[in-house]
Every structure is written in structure tokens, then in C-alpha cells.
Short mmCIF file of N, CA, C and O in Angstrom, two decimals:
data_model
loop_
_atom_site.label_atom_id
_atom_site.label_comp_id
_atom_site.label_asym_id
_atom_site.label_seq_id
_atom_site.Cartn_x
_atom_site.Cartn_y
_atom_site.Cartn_z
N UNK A 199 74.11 106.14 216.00
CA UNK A 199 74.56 107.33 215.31
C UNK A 199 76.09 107.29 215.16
O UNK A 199 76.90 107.03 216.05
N UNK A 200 76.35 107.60 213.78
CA UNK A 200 78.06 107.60 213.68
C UNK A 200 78.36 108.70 214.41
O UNK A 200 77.52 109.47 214.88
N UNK A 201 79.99 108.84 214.57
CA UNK A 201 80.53 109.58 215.09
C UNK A 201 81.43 110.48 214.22
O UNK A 201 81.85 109.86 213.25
N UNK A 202 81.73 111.39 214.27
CA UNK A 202 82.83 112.18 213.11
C UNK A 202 83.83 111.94 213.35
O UNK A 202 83.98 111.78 214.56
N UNK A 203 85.01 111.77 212.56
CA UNK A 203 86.67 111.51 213.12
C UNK A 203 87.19 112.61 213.72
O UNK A 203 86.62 113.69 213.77
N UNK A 204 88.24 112.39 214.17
CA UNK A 204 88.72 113.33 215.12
C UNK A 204 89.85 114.01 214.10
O UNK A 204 90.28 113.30 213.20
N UNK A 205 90.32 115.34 214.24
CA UNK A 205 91.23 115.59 212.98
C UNK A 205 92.27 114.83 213.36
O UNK A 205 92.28 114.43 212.20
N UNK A 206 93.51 113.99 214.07
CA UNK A 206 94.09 113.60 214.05
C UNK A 206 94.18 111.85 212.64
O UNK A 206 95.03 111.14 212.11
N UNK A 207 92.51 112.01 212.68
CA UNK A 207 92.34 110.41 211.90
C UNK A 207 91.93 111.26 210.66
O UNK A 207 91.83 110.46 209.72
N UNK A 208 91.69 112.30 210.31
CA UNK A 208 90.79 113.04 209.01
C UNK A 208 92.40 112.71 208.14
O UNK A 208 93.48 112.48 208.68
N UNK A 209 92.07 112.79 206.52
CA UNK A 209 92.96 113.01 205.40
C UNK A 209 93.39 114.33 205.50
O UNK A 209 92.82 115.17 206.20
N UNK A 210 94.33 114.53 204.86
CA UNK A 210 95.08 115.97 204.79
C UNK A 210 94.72 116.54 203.42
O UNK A 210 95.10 116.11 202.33
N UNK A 211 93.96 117.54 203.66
CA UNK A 211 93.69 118.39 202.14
C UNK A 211 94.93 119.46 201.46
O UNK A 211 95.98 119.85 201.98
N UNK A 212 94.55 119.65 200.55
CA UNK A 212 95.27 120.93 199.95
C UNK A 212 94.48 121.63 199.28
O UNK A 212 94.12 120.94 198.33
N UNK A 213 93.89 122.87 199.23
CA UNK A 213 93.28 123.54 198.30
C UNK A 213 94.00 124.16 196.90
O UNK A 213 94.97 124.89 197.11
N UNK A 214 93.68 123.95 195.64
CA UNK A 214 94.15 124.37 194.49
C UNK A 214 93.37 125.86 194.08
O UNK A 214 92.21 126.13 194.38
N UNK A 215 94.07 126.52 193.52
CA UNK A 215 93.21 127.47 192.55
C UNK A 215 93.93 127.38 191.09
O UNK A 215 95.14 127.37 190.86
N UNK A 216 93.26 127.35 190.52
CA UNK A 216 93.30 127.16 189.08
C UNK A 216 92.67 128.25 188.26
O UNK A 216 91.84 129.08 188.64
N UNK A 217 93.30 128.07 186.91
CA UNK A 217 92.83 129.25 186.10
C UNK A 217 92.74 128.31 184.35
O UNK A 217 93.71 127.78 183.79
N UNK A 218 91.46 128.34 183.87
CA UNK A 218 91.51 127.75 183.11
C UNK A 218 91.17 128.58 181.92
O UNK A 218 90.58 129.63 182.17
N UNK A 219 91.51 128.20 180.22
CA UNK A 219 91.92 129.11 179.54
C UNK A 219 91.48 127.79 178.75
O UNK A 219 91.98 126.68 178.60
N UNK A 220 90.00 128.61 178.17
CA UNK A 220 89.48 128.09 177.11
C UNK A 220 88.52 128.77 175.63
O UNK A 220 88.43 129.98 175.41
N UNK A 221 88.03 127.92 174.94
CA UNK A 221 87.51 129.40 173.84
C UNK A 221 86.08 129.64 174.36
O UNK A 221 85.54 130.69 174.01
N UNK A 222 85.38 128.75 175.19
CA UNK A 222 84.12 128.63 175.93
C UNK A 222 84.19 128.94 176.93
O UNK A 222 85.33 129.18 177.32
N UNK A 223 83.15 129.10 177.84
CA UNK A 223 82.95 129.24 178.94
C UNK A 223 82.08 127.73 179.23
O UNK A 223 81.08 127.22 178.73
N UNK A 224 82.85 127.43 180.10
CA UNK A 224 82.82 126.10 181.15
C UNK A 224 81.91 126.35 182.17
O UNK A 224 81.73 127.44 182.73
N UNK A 225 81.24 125.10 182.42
CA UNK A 225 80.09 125.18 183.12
C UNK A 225 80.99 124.26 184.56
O UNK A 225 82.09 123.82 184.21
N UNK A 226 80.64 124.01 185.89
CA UNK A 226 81.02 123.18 186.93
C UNK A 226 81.02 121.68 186.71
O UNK A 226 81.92 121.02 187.23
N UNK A 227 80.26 121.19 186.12
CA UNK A 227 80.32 119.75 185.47
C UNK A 227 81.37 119.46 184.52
O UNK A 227 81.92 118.36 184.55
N UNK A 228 81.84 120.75 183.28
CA UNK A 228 82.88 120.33 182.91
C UNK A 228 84.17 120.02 183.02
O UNK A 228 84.85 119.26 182.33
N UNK A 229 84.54 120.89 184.25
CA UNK A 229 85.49 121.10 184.64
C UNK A 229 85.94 120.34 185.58
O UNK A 229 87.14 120.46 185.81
N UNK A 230 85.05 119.20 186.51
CA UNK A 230 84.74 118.18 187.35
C UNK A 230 85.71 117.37 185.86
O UNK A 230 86.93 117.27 185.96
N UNK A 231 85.09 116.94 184.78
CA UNK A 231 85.34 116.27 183.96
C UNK A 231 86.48 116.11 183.32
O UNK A 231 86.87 115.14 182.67
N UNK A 232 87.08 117.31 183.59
CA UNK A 232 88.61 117.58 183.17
C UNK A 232 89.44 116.88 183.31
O UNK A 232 90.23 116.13 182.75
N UNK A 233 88.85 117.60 185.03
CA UNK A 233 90.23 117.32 186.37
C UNK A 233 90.20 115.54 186.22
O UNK A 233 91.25 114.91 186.14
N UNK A 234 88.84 114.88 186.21
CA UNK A 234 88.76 113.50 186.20
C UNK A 234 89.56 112.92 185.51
O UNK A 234 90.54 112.25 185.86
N UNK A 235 89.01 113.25 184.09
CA UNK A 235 89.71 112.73 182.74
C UNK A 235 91.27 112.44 183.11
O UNK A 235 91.86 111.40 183.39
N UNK A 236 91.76 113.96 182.99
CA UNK A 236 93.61 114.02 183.07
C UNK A 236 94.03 113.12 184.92
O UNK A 236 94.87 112.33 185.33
N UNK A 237 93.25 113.61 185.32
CA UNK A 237 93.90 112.54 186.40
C UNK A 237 94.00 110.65 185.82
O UNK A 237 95.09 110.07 185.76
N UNK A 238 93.06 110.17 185.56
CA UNK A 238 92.92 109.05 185.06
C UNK A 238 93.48 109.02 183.54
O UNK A 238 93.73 107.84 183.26
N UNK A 239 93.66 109.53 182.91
CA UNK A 239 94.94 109.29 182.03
C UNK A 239 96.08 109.18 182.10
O UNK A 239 96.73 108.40 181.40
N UNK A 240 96.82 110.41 183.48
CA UNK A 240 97.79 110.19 183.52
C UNK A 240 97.93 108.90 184.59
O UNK A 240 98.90 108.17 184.39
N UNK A 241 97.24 108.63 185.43
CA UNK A 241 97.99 108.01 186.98
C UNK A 241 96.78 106.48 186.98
O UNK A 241 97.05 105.45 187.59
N UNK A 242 95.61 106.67 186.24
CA UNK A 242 94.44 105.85 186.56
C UNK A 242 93.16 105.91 187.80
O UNK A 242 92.74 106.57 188.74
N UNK A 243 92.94 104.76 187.05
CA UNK A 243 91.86 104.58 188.61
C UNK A 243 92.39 104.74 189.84
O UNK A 243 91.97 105.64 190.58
N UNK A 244 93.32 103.92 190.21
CA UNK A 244 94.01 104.02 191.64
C UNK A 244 94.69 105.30 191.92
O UNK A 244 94.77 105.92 192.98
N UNK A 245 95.17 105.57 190.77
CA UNK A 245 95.54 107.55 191.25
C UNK A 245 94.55 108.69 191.24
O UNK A 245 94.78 109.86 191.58
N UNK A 246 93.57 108.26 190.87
CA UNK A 246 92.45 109.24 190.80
C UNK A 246 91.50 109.09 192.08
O UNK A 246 90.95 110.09 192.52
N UNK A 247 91.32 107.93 192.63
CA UNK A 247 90.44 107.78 193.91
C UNK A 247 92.02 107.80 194.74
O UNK A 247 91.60 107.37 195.82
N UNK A 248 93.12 107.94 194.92
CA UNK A 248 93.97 108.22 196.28
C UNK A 248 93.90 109.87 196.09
O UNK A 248 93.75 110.39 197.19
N UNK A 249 93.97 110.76 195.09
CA UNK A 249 94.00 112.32 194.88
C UNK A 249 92.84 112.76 195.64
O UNK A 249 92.96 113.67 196.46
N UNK A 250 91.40 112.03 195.39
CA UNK A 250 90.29 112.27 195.94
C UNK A 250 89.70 113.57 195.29
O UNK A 250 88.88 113.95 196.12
N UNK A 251 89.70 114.24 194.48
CA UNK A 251 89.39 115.57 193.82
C UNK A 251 88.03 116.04 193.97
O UNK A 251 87.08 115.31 193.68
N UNK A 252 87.87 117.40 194.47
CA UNK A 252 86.77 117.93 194.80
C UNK A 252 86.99 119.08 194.51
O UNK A 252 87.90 119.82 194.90
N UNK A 253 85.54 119.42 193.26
CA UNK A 253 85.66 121.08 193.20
C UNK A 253 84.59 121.95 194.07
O UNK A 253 83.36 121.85 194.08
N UNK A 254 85.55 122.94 194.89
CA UNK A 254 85.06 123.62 195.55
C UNK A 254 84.04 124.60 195.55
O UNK A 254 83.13 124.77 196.37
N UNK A 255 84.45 125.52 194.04
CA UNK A 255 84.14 126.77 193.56
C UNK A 255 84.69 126.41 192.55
O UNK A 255 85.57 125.56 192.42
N UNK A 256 83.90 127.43 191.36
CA UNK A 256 84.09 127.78 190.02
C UNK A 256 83.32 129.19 189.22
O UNK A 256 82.18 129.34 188.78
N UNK A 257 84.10 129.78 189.24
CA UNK A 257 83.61 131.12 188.29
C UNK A 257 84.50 131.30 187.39
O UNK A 257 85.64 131.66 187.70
N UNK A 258 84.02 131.03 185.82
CA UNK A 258 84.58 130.99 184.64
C UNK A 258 85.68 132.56 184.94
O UNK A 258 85.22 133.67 185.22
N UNK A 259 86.93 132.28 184.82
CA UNK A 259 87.91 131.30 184.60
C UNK A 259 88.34 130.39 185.31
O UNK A 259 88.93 129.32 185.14
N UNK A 260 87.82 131.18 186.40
CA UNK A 260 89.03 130.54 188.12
C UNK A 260 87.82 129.69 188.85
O UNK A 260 86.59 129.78 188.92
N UNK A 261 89.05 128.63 189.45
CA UNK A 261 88.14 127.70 190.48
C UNK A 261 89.21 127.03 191.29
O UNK A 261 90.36 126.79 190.94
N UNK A 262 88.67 126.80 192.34
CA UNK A 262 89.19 125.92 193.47
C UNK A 262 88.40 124.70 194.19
O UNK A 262 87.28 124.51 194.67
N UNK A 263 90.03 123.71 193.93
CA UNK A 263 89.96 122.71 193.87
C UNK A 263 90.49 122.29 195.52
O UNK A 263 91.08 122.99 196.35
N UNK A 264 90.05 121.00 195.56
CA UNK A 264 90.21 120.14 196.89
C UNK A 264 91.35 119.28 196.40
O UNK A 264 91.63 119.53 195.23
N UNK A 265 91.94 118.50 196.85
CA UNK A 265 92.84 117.31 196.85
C UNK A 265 93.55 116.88 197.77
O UNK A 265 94.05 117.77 198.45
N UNK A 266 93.83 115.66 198.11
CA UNK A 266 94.56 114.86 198.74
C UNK A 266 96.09 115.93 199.04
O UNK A 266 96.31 116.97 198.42
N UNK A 267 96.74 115.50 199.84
CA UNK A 267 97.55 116.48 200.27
C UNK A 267 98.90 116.03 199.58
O UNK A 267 99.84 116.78 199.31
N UNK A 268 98.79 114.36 199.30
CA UNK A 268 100.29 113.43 199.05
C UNK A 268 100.03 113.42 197.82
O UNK A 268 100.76 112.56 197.33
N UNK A 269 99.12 114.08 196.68
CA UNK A 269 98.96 113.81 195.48
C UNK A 269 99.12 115.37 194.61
O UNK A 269 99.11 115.54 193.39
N UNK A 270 99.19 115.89 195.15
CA UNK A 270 99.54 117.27 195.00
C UNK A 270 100.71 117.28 193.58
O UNK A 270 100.62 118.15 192.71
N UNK A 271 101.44 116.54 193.56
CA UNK A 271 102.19 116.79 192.35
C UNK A 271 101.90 115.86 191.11
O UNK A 271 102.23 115.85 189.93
N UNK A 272 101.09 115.04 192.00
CA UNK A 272 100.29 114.07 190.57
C UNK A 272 99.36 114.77 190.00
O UNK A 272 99.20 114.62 188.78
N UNK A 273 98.50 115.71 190.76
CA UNK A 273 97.85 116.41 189.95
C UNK A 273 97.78 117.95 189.21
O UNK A 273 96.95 118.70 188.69
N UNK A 274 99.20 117.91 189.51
CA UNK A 274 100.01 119.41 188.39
C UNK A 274 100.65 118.50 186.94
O UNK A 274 100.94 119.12 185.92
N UNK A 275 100.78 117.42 187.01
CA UNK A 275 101.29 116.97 186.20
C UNK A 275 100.41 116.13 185.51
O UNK A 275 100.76 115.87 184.36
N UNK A 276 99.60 115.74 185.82
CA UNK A 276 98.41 115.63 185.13
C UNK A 276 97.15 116.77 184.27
O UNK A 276 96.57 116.64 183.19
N UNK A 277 97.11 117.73 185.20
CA UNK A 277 96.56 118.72 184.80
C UNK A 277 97.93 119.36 183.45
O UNK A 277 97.34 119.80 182.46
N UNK A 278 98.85 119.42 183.37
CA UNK A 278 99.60 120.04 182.91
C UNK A 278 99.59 118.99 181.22
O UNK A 278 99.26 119.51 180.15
N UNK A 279 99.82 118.21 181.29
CA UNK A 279 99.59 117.00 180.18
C UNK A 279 98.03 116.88 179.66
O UNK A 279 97.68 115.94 178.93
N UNK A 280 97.30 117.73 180.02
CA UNK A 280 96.01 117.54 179.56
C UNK A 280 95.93 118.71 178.30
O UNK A 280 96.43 119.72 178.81
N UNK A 281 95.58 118.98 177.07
CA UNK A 281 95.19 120.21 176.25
C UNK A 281 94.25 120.08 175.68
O UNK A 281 94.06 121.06 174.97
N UNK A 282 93.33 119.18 175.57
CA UNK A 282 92.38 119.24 174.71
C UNK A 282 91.45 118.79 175.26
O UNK A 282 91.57 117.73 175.87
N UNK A 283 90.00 119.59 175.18
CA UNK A 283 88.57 119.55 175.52
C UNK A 283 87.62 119.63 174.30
O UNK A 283 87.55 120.70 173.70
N UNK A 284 86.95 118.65 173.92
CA UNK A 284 85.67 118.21 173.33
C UNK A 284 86.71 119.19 171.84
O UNK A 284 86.49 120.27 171.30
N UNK A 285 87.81 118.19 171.65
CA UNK A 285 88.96 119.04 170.20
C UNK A 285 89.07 120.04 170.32
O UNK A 285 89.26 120.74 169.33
N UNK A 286 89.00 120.52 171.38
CA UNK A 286 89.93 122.48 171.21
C UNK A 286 90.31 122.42 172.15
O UNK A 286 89.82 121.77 173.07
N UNK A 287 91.73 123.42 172.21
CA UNK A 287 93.09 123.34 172.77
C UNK A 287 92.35 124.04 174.27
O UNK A 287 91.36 124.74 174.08
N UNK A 288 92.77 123.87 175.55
CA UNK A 288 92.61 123.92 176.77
C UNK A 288 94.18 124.02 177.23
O UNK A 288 95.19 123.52 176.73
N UNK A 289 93.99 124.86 178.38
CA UNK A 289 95.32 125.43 178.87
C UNK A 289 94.57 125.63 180.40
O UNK A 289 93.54 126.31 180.47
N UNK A 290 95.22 124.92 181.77
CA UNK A 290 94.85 124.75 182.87
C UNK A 290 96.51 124.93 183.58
O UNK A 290 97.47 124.18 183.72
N UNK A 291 96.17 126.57 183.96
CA UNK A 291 97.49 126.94 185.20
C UNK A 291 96.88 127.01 186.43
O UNK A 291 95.74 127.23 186.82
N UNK A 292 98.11 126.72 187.03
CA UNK A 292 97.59 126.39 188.58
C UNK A 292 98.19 127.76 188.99
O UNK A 292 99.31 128.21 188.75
N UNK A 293 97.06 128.35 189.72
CA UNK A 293 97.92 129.86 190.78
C UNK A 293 99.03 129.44 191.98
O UNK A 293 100.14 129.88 192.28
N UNK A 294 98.22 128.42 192.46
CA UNK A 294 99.05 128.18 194.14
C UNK A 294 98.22 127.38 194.93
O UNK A 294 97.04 127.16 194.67
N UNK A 295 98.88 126.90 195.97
CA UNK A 295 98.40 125.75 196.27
C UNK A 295 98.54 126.67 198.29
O UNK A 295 99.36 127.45 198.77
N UNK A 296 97.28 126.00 198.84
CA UNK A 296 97.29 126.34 200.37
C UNK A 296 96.71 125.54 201.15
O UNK A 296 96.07 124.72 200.49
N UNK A 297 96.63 125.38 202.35
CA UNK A 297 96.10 125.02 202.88
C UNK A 297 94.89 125.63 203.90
O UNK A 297 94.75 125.70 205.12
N UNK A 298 94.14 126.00 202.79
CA UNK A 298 92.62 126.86 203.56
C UNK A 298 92.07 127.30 202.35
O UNK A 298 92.84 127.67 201.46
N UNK A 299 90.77 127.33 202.16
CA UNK A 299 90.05 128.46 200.95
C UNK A 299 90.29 129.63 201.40
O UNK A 299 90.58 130.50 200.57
N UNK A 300 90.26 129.96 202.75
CA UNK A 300 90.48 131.67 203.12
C UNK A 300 91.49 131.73 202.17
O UNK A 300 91.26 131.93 200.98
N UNK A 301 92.96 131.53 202.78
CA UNK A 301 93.98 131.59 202.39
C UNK A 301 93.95 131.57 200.16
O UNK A 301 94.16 132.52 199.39
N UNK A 302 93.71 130.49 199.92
CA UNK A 302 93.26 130.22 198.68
C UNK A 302 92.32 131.71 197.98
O UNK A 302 92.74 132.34 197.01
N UNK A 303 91.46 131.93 198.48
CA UNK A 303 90.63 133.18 197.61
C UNK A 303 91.33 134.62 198.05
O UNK A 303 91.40 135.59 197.31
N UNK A 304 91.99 134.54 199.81
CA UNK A 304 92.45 135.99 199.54
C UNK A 304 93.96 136.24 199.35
O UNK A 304 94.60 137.16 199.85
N UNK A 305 94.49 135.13 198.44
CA UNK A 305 96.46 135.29 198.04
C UNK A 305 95.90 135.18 197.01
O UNK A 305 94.94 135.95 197.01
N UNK A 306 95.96 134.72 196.27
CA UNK A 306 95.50 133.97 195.01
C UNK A 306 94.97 134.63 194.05
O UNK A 306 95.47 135.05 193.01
N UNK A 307 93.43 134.73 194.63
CA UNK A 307 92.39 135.08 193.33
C UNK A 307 91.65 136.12 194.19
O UNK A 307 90.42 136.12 194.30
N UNK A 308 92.62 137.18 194.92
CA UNK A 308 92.13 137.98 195.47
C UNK A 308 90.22 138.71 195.70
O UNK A 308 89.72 139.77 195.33
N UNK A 309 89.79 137.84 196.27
CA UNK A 309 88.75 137.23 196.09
C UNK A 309 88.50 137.87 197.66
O UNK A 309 89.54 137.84 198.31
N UNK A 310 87.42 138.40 198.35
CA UNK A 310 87.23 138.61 200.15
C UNK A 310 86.60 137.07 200.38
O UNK A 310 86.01 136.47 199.48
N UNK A 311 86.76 136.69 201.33
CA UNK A 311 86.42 135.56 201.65
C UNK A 311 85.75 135.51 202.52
O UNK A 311 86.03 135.88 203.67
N UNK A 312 84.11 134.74 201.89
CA UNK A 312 82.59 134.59 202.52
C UNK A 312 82.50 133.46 203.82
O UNK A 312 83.03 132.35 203.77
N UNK A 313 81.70 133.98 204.98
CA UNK A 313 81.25 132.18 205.47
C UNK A 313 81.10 132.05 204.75
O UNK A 313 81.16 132.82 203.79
N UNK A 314 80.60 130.16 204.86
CA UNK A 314 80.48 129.41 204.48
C UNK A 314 78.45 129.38 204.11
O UNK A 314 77.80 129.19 203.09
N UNK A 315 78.06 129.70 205.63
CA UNK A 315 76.59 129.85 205.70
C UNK A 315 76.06 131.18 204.51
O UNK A 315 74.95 131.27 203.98
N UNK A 316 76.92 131.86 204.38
CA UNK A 316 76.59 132.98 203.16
C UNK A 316 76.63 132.56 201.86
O UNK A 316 76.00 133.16 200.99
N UNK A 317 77.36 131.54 201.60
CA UNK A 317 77.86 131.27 200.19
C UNK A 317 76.49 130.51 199.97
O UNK A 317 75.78 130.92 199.05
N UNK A 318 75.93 129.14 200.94
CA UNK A 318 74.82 128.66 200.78
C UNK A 318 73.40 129.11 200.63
O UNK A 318 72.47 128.50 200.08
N UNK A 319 73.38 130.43 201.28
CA UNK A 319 72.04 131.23 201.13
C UNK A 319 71.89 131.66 199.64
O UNK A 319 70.85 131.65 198.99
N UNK A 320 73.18 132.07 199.19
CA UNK A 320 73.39 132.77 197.86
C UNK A 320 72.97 131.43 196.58
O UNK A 320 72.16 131.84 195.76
N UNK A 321 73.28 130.40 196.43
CA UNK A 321 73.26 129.31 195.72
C UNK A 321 71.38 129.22 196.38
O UNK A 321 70.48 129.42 195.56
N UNK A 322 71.10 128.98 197.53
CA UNK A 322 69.74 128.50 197.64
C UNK A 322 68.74 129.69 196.65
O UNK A 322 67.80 129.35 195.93
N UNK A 323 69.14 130.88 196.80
CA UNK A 323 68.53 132.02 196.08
C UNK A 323 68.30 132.06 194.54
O UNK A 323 67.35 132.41 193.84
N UNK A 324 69.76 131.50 194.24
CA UNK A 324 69.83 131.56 192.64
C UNK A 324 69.51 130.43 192.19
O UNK A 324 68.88 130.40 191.13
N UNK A 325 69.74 129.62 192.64
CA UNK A 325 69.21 128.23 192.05
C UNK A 325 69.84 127.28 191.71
O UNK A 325 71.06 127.41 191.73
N UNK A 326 69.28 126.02 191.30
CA UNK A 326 70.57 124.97 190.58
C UNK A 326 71.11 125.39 189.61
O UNK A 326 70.41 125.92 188.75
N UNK A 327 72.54 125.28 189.44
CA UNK A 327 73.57 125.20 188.53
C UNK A 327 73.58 124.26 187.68
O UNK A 327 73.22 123.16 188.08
N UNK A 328 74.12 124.43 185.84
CA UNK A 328 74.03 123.61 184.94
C UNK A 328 74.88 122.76 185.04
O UNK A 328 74.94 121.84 184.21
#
């Protein structure tokens, strides 16, 4: 049986919240696709697997994002150089950057902030997402 790392050996995260500004409403897959895309346009393959990007949450507009902690300005500047989705103009501001989702949903996107075990009951209830 593996063992889990100890936090001294774990990567250093940063949580993002973002606000995205489009003429659609975005589904969680697209927005995965975004962040991908503009990362790998601006920085590539090798800057896109060191960022490590993980979306956390997403409710059309706002979502929060995971990332690498040392890539943090590669991916404002990537996100920021990105405008266009499937030819229509896209506009992706970043609220603030923390280190915690607590922190992240209740500065931010004033949001109360759920366990974790609650958020999963709620998704098992409603179902898969598109």
C-alpha cells in the first residue's frame, strides 16, 4: 500500500477565482478548455503540466481554480492574452488569488463555505454534469 506524502514533500497550491464574461453560458468542460488552451499558447506543454491546473468549482460566471503556486503569474498572463472562444470575444478576470477555498469563496465570491462531504452529497443527488 502506498503511502501519502507528508506536507513538507506535497506541491504548493494557490487557489484562483475567476469571473468569466461570455455571450453563453459555459458548461465545466469548457472552461477546463480555456484555461488549457491559453495556458499552452502562451507558455506550452512544459508550462502547462508545471502550472498543473485544476478546476475546482464552477457556477456560470464564477469559478475556482487550483494551480501550482510558482506559476501563478504565468497563468494571469495567459488567461489575460486569451479573447476568443469557439469566435466570440471572451473576457476572463481574475478576483484574487489565496491560499484556501474557504478563504477563496468567503473574500472573493462571497460565497458561505460548505464541507467538503456536503458539496459531494449535493453533486451525488443531482447528478452528472455536462
Amino acid at each position: 500500500m502506498l503511502k501519502t506524502l507528508p506536507p513538507t514533500l506535497r506541491e504548493k497550491k494557490r487557489y484562483v477565482a475567476l469571473e468569466i464574461i461570455f455571450e453563453d453560458e459555459l458548461f465545466q468542460k469548457d472552461v477546463i478548455a480555456i484555461v488549457r488552451n491559453a495556458l499552452m499558447n502562451y507558455s506550452g506543454v512544459l508550462g502547462c503540466s508545471k502550472a498543473n491546473p485544476w478546476l475546482i468549482d464552477y457556477n456560470h460566471p464564477y469559478g475556482i481554480l487550483r494551480i501550482s503556486r510558482d506559476e501563478v503569474d504565468n497563468l494571469r498572463s495567459s488567461l489575460s492574452l486569451s479573447n476568443e472562444h469557439r469566435k466570440k470575444p471572451i473576457n476572463i478576470h481574475i478576483i484574487g488569488i489565496s491560499n484556501s477555498v474557504k478563504h477563496i469563496r468567503e473574500k472573493f465570491l462571497h460565497v458561505p463555505h460548505e464541507p467538503y462531504y456536503k458539496v459531494i452529497q449535493k453533486l451525488k443527488k443531482k447528478g452528472p454534469k455536462r
